[in-house]
C-alpha cells in the first residue's frame, strides 16, 4: 500500500510521490503541489548535483579509495 499524506493547508490526501514533506517540530508536515507553490513560490528549488564523468577525476577517486583500502583505513576523512 502506498503511503499518503494529508495537505496541511487544504486537507487533501496527497500520495507520497507528489507530496512536499518537511519536518516541523519533529513532526512530518506535508503540502500538495498547488498549496506548496502558492505558499513558497519565492523559493528556488536547487538542481541536483550532476555526476562527474571527467575521466581524470574518476581515476583520482579510484586511486584514493585503493590507497585507503591498502593502508587499512576504514573511515572516510
mmCIF file of C-alpha atoms in Angstrom, residues 18-76:
data_model
loop_
_atom_site.group_PDB
_atom_site.id
_atom_site.type_symbol
_atom_site.label_atom_id
_atom_site.label_comp_id
_atom_site.label_asym_id
_atom_site.label_seq_id
_atom_site.Cartn_x
_atom_site.Cartn_y
_atom_site.Cartn_z
ATOM 1 C CA UNK A 18 3.543 14.156 -5.092
ATOM 2 C CA UNK A 19 3.826 15.493 -1.539
ATOM 3 C CA UNK A 20 6.249 18.146 -0.358
ATOM 4 C CA UNK A 21 7.182 16.843 3.089
ATOM 5 C CA UNK A 22 9.115 18.821 5.682
ATOM 6 C CA UNK A 23 9.873 18.190 9.330
ATOM 7 C CA UNK A 24 8.358 20.856 11.576
ATOM 8 C CA UNK A 25 8.999 20.453 15.313
ATOM 9 C CA UNK A 26 9.941 16.796 14.727
ATOM 10 C CA UNK A 27 6.596 16.157 13.010
ATOM 11 C CA UNK A 28 6.206 15.443 9.296
ATOM 12 C CA UNK A 29 4.192 18.174 7.610
ATOM 13 C CA UNK A 30 3.053 17.771 4.002
ATOM 14 C CA UNK A 31 1.654 20.018 1.284
ATOM 15 C CA UNK A 32 0.082 19.210 -2.077
ATOM 16 C CA UNK A 33 1.687 20.791 -5.152
ATOM 17 C CA UNK A 34 -0.783 23.714 -5.570
ATOM 18 C CA UNK A 35 -0.599 24.684 -1.880
ATOM 19 C CA UNK A 36 3.198 24.359 -1.798
ATOM 20 C CA UNK A 37 3.697 26.635 -4.804
ATOM 21 C CA UNK A 38 1.086 29.112 -3.558
ATOM 22 C CA UNK A 39 2.935 29.374 -0.240
ATOM 23 C CA UNK A 40 6.546 29.011 -1.420
ATOM 24 C CA UNK A 41 6.586 30.489 -4.923
ATOM 25 C CA UNK A 42 9.507 32.740 -3.952
ATOM 26 C CA UNK A 43 11.751 29.792 -3.028
ATOM 27 C CA UNK A 44 14.120 28.405 -5.612
ATOM 28 C CA UNK A 45 14.440 24.646 -5.714
ATOM 29 C CA UNK A 46 18.112 23.729 -6.194
ATOM 30 C CA UNK A 47 19.005 21.370 -9.003
ATOM 31 C CA UNK A 48 20.569 18.055 -8.174
ATOM 32 C CA UNK A 49 24.323 17.858 -8.470
ATOM 33 C CA UNK A 50 25.490 16.388 -11.714
ATOM 34 C CA UNK A 51 27.631 13.283 -11.756
ATOM 35 C CA UNK A 52 31.205 13.914 -12.774
ATOM 36 C CA UNK A 53 32.215 11.989 -15.841
ATOM 37 C CA UNK A 54 35.627 13.570 -16.066
ATOM 38 C CA UNK A 55 37.975 10.619 -16.596
ATOM 39 C CA UNK A 56 40.831 12.097 -14.532
ATOM 40 C CA UNK A 57 38.588 12.808 -11.561
ATOM 41 C CA UNK A 58 37.141 9.292 -11.648
ATOM 42 C CA UNK A 59 40.629 7.800 -11.803
ATOM 43 C CA UNK A 60 41.842 10.021 -8.947
ATOM 44 C CA UNK A 61 38.881 8.967 -6.780
ATOM 45 C CA UNK A 62 39.532 5.302 -7.545
ATOM 46 C CA UNK A 63 43.233 5.633 -6.649
ATOM 47 C CA UNK A 64 42.414 7.343 -3.339
ATOM 48 C CA UNK A 65 39.982 4.585 -2.400
ATOM 49 C CA UNK A 66 42.519 1.935 -3.360
ATOM 50 C CA UNK A 67 45.207 3.583 -1.198
ATOM 51 C CA UNK A 68 42.851 3.842 1.780
ATOM 52 C CA UNK A 69 41.895 0.196 1.439
ATOM 53 C CA UNK A 70 45.547 -0.890 1.134
ATOM 54 C CA UNK A 71 46.521 1.088 4.236
ATOM 55 C CA UNK A 72 43.714 -0.480 6.272
ATOM 56 C CA UNK A 73 41.868 2.794 6.684
ATOM 57 C CA UNK A 74 38.183 2.071 7.186
ATOM 58 C CA UNK A 75 36.730 5.539 7.773
ATOM 59 C CA UNK A 76 36.471 8.451 5.399
#
